[in-house]
């Protein structure tokens, strides 16, 4: 069985606004982020040259994405769920092959910090 972790954060934005804003987050979180013609964002991440591609469906709140860096490759289910005037952003991470449990724990710590930054940007 693969290790996994689910993170949920409440954002003070209506669901459609939160969804659209998340799609525009990469350059706000990684200053060198650039989107390519193939839909991949490329940038310098904490683990080297990185890339990110969303596979979204706004009607269903789906913001699944692929994240690849020099150490690992992740397929990340992500949902934006309505909660009145707020949104719940739910992210599930499954430990990819090729990284240790210790590396996974470190990535989860880093992700916690990124989610806090994401929330602050979305609510500003």
PDB file of C-alpha atoms in Angstrom:
ATOM      1  CA  UNK A   1       0.000   0.000   0.000  1.00  0.00           C
ATOM      2  CA  UNK A   2       1.263   3.461  -0.923  1.00  0.00           C
ATOM      3  CA  UNK A   3       1.467   6.179   1.699  1.00  0.00           C
ATOM      4  CA  UNK A   4      -0.816   9.133   1.098  1.00  0.00           C
ATOM      5  CA  UNK A   5      -1.896  12.361   2.709  1.00  0.00           C
ATOM      6  CA  UNK A   6      -4.931  14.546   2.143  1.00  0.00           C
ATOM      7  CA  UNK A   7      -4.822  18.250   2.939  1.00  0.00           C
ATOM      8  CA  UNK A   8      -7.921  20.427   3.078  1.00  0.00           C
ATOM      9  CA  UNK A   9      -7.972  24.196   3.462  1.00  0.00           C
ATOM     10  CA  UNK A  10     -10.885  26.625   3.642  1.00  0.00           C
ATOM     11  CA  UNK A  11     -10.545  29.678   1.383  1.00  0.00           C
ATOM     12  CA  UNK A  12     -12.616  32.851   1.735  1.00  0.00           C
ATOM     13  CA  UNK A  13     -13.590  32.873  -1.960  1.00  0.00           C
ATOM     14  CA  UNK A  14     -16.578  31.532  -3.868  1.00  0.00           C
ATOM     15  CA  UNK A  15     -15.806  28.288  -5.661  1.00  0.00           C
ATOM     16  CA  UNK A  16     -15.612  29.594  -9.247  1.00  0.00           C
ATOM     17  CA  UNK A  17     -13.344  32.472  -8.209  1.00  0.00           C
ATOM     18  CA  UNK A  18     -11.097  30.180  -6.167  1.00  0.00           C
ATOM     19  CA  UNK A  19     -10.906  27.705  -9.064  1.00  0.00           C
ATOM     20  CA  UNK A  20      -9.936  30.382 -11.613  1.00  0.00           C
ATOM     21  CA  UNK A  21      -7.417  31.953  -9.238  1.00  0.00           C
ATOM     22  CA  UNK A  22      -5.682  28.634  -8.536  1.00  0.00           C
ATOM     23  CA  UNK A  23      -5.080  28.179 -12.275  1.00  0.00           C
ATOM     24  CA  UNK A  24      -3.238  31.527 -12.239  1.00  0.00           C
ATOM     25  CA  UNK A  25      -1.176  30.836  -9.083  1.00  0.00           C
ATOM     26  CA  UNK A  26       2.113  29.498 -10.506  1.00  0.00           C
ATOM     27  CA  UNK A  27       3.712  32.897 -11.328  1.00  0.00           C
ATOM     28  CA  UNK A  28       2.459  34.311  -8.006  1.00  0.00           C
ATOM     29  CA  UNK A  29       4.113  31.484  -6.065  1.00  0.00           C
ATOM     30  CA  UNK A  30       7.175  30.873  -8.276  1.00  0.00           C
ATOM     31  CA  UNK A  31       8.388  34.157  -9.792  1.00  0.00           C
ATOM     32  CA  UNK A  32      10.107  32.463 -12.756  1.00  0.00           C
ATOM     33  CA  UNK A  33       7.055  30.355 -13.735  1.00  0.00           C
ATOM     34  CA  UNK A  34       6.254  30.414 -17.439  1.00  0.00           C
ATOM     35  CA  UNK A  35       3.470  28.565 -19.243  1.00  0.00           C
ATOM     36  CA  UNK A  36       4.382  26.754 -22.452  1.00  0.00           C
ATOM     37  CA  UNK A  37       2.244  26.125 -25.539  1.00  0.00           C
ATOM     38  CA  UNK A  38       1.648  22.547 -24.332  1.00  0.00           C
ATOM     39  CA  UNK A  39       0.041  23.782 -21.082  1.00  0.00           C
ATOM     40  CA  UNK A  40       2.996  22.950 -18.828  1.00  0.00           C
ATOM     41  CA  UNK A  41       4.201  25.567 -16.343  1.00  0.00           C
ATOM     42  CA  UNK A  42       8.000  25.433 -15.899  1.00  0.00           C
ATOM     43  CA  UNK A  43       9.872  26.983 -12.961  1.00  0.00           C
ATOM     44  CA  UNK A  44      12.661  26.539 -10.421  1.00  0.00           C
ATOM     45  CA  UNK A  45      11.265  24.613  -7.469  1.00  0.00           C
ATOM     46  CA  UNK A  46      12.648  23.466  -4.142  1.00  0.00           C
ATOM     47  CA  UNK A  47      13.907  20.260  -5.815  1.00  0.00           C
ATOM     48  CA  UNK A  48      15.350  21.697  -9.013  1.00  0.00           C
ATOM     49  CA  UNK A  49      13.827  22.398 -12.403  1.00  0.00           C
ATOM     50  CA  UNK A  50      10.109  21.639 -12.123  1.00  0.00           C
ATOM     51  CA  UNK A  51       6.988  21.535 -14.235  1.00  0.00           C
ATOM     52  CA  UNK A  52       3.262  21.499 -13.522  1.00  0.00           C
ATOM     53  CA  UNK A  53       0.239  20.837 -15.716  1.00  0.00           C
ATOM     54  CA  UNK A  54      -3.412  21.131 -14.683  1.00  0.00           C
ATOM     55  CA  UNK A  55      -6.138  18.804 -15.974  1.00  0.00           C
ATOM     56  CA  UNK A  56      -9.167  20.841 -14.989  1.00  0.00           C
ATOM     57  CA  UNK A  57     -12.935  20.583 -15.194  1.00  0.00           C
ATOM     58  CA  UNK A  58     -14.525  23.682 -13.653  1.00  0.00           C
ATOM     59  CA  UNK A  59     -18.073  22.271 -13.649  1.00  0.00           C
ATOM     60  CA  UNK A  60     -16.974  19.495 -11.274  1.00  0.00           C
ATOM     61  CA  UNK A  61     -14.301  21.476  -9.363  1.00  0.00           C
ATOM     62  CA  UNK A  62     -11.516  19.232 -10.638  1.00  0.00           C
ATOM     63  CA  UNK A  63      -7.994  20.691 -10.605  1.00  0.00           C
ATOM     64  CA  UNK A  64      -5.991  17.485 -10.882  1.00  0.00           C
ATOM     65  CA  UNK A  65      -2.425  18.089 -11.926  1.00  0.00           C
ATOM     66  CA  UNK A  66       0.897  16.505 -12.705  1.00  0.00           C
ATOM     67  CA  UNK A  67       3.989  17.797 -10.950  1.00  0.00           C
ATOM     68  CA  UNK A  68       7.461  16.714 -12.010  1.00  0.00           C
ATOM     69  CA  UNK A  69      10.812  17.786 -10.570  1.00  0.00           C
ATOM     70  CA  UNK A  70      14.340  16.402 -10.650  1.00  0.00           C
ATOM     71  CA  UNK A  71      13.592  13.870  -7.876  1.00  0.00           C
ATOM     72  CA  UNK A  72      10.044  12.678  -8.464  1.00  0.00           C
ATOM     73  CA  UNK A  73       6.832  12.707 -10.462  1.00  0.00           C
ATOM     74  CA  UNK A  74       3.391  13.169  -8.865  1.00  0.00           C
ATOM     75  CA  UNK A  75      -0.190  12.758 -10.113  1.00  0.00           C
ATOM     76  CA  UNK A  76      -2.178  14.945  -7.719  1.00  0.00           C
ATOM     77  CA  UNK A  77      -5.979  14.801  -7.346  1.00  0.00           C
ATOM     78  CA  UNK A  78      -7.249  18.252  -6.314  1.00  0.00           C
ATOM     79  CA  UNK A  79     -10.809  19.492  -5.822  1.00  0.00           C
ATOM     80  CA  UNK A  80     -12.425  22.838  -5.131  1.00  0.00           C
ATOM     81  CA  UNK A  81     -15.705  22.268  -3.276  1.00  0.00           C
ATOM     82  CA  UNK A  82     -18.348  24.888  -2.524  1.00  0.00           C
ATOM     83  CA  UNK A  83     -19.009  25.814   1.098  1.00  0.00           C
ATOM     84  CA  UNK A  84     -21.411  28.777   0.834  1.00  0.00           C
ATOM     85  CA  UNK A  85     -19.378  31.947   0.298  1.00  0.00           C
ATOM     86  CA  UNK A  86     -16.217  29.903   0.947  1.00  0.00           C
ATOM     87  CA  UNK A  87     -14.442  27.037  -0.804  1.00  0.00           C
ATOM     88  CA  UNK A  88     -12.732  23.915   0.429  1.00  0.00           C
ATOM     89  CA  UNK A  89      -9.581  23.055  -1.492  1.00  0.00           C
ATOM     90  CA  UNK A  90      -8.770  19.356  -1.078  1.00  0.00           C
ATOM     91  CA  UNK A  91      -5.439  17.921  -2.238  1.00  0.00           C
ATOM     92  CA  UNK A  92      -4.429  14.249  -2.023  1.00  0.00           C
ATOM     93  CA  UNK A  93      -0.817  13.183  -2.407  1.00  0.00           C
ATOM     94  CA  UNK A  94       0.295   9.607  -2.953  1.00  0.00           C
ATOM     95  CA  UNK A  95       3.971   8.883  -2.345  1.00  0.00           C
ATOM     96  CA  UNK A  96       5.566   8.293  -5.741  1.00  0.00           C
ATOM     97  CA  UNK A  97       7.990   5.440  -6.328  1.00  0.00           C
ATOM     98  CA  UNK A  98      11.569   6.574  -6.068  1.00  0.00           C
ATOM     99  CA  UNK A  99      11.385   8.719  -2.944  1.00  0.00           C
ATOM    100  CA  UNK A 100      11.875   7.510   0.623  1.00  0.00           C
ATOM    101  CA  UNK A 101       9.399   7.834   3.470  1.00  0.00           C
ATOM    102  CA  UNK A 102      11.639  10.547   4.921  1.00  0.00           C
ATOM    103  CA  UNK A 103      11.589  12.456   1.615  1.00  0.00           C
ATOM    104  CA  UNK A 104       7.783  12.088   1.495  1.00  0.00           C
ATOM    105  CA  UNK A 105       7.503  13.491   5.035  1.00  0.00           C
ATOM    106  CA  UNK A 106       9.721  16.429   4.039  1.00  0.00           C
ATOM    107  CA  UNK A 107       7.600  17.064   0.931  1.00  0.00           C
ATOM    108  CA  UNK A 108       4.433  17.058   3.062  1.00  0.00           C
ATOM    109  CA  UNK A 109       5.996  19.676   5.350  1.00  0.00           C
ATOM    110  CA  UNK A 110       6.931  21.802   2.313  1.00  0.00           C
ATOM    111  CA  UNK A 111       3.439  21.351   0.877  1.00  0.00           C
ATOM    112  CA  UNK A 112       1.875  22.547   4.130  1.00  0.00           C
ATOM    113  CA  UNK A 113       3.835  25.790   3.778  1.00  0.00           C
ATOM    114  CA  UNK A 114       2.824  26.097   0.106  1.00  0.00           C
ATOM    115  CA  UNK A 115      -0.862  25.594   0.954  1.00  0.00           C
ATOM    116  CA  UNK A 116      -0.647  28.390   3.542  1.00  0.00           C
ATOM    117  CA  UNK A 117       0.947  30.663   0.908  1.00  0.00           C
ATOM    118  CA  UNK A 118      -1.735  29.655  -1.620  1.00  0.00           C
ATOM    119  CA  UNK A 119      -4.526  30.472   0.861  1.00  0.00           C
ATOM    120  CA  UNK A 120      -2.981  33.863   1.656  1.00  0.00           C
ATOM    121  CA  UNK A 121      -2.667  34.761  -2.044  1.00  0.00           C
ATOM    122  CA  UNK A 122      -6.193  33.594  -2.850  1.00  0.00           C
ATOM    123  CA  UNK A 123      -7.676  35.627   0.008  1.00  0.00           C
ATOM    124  CA  UNK A 124      -5.684  38.823  -0.676  1.00  0.00           C
TER     125      UNK A 124
END
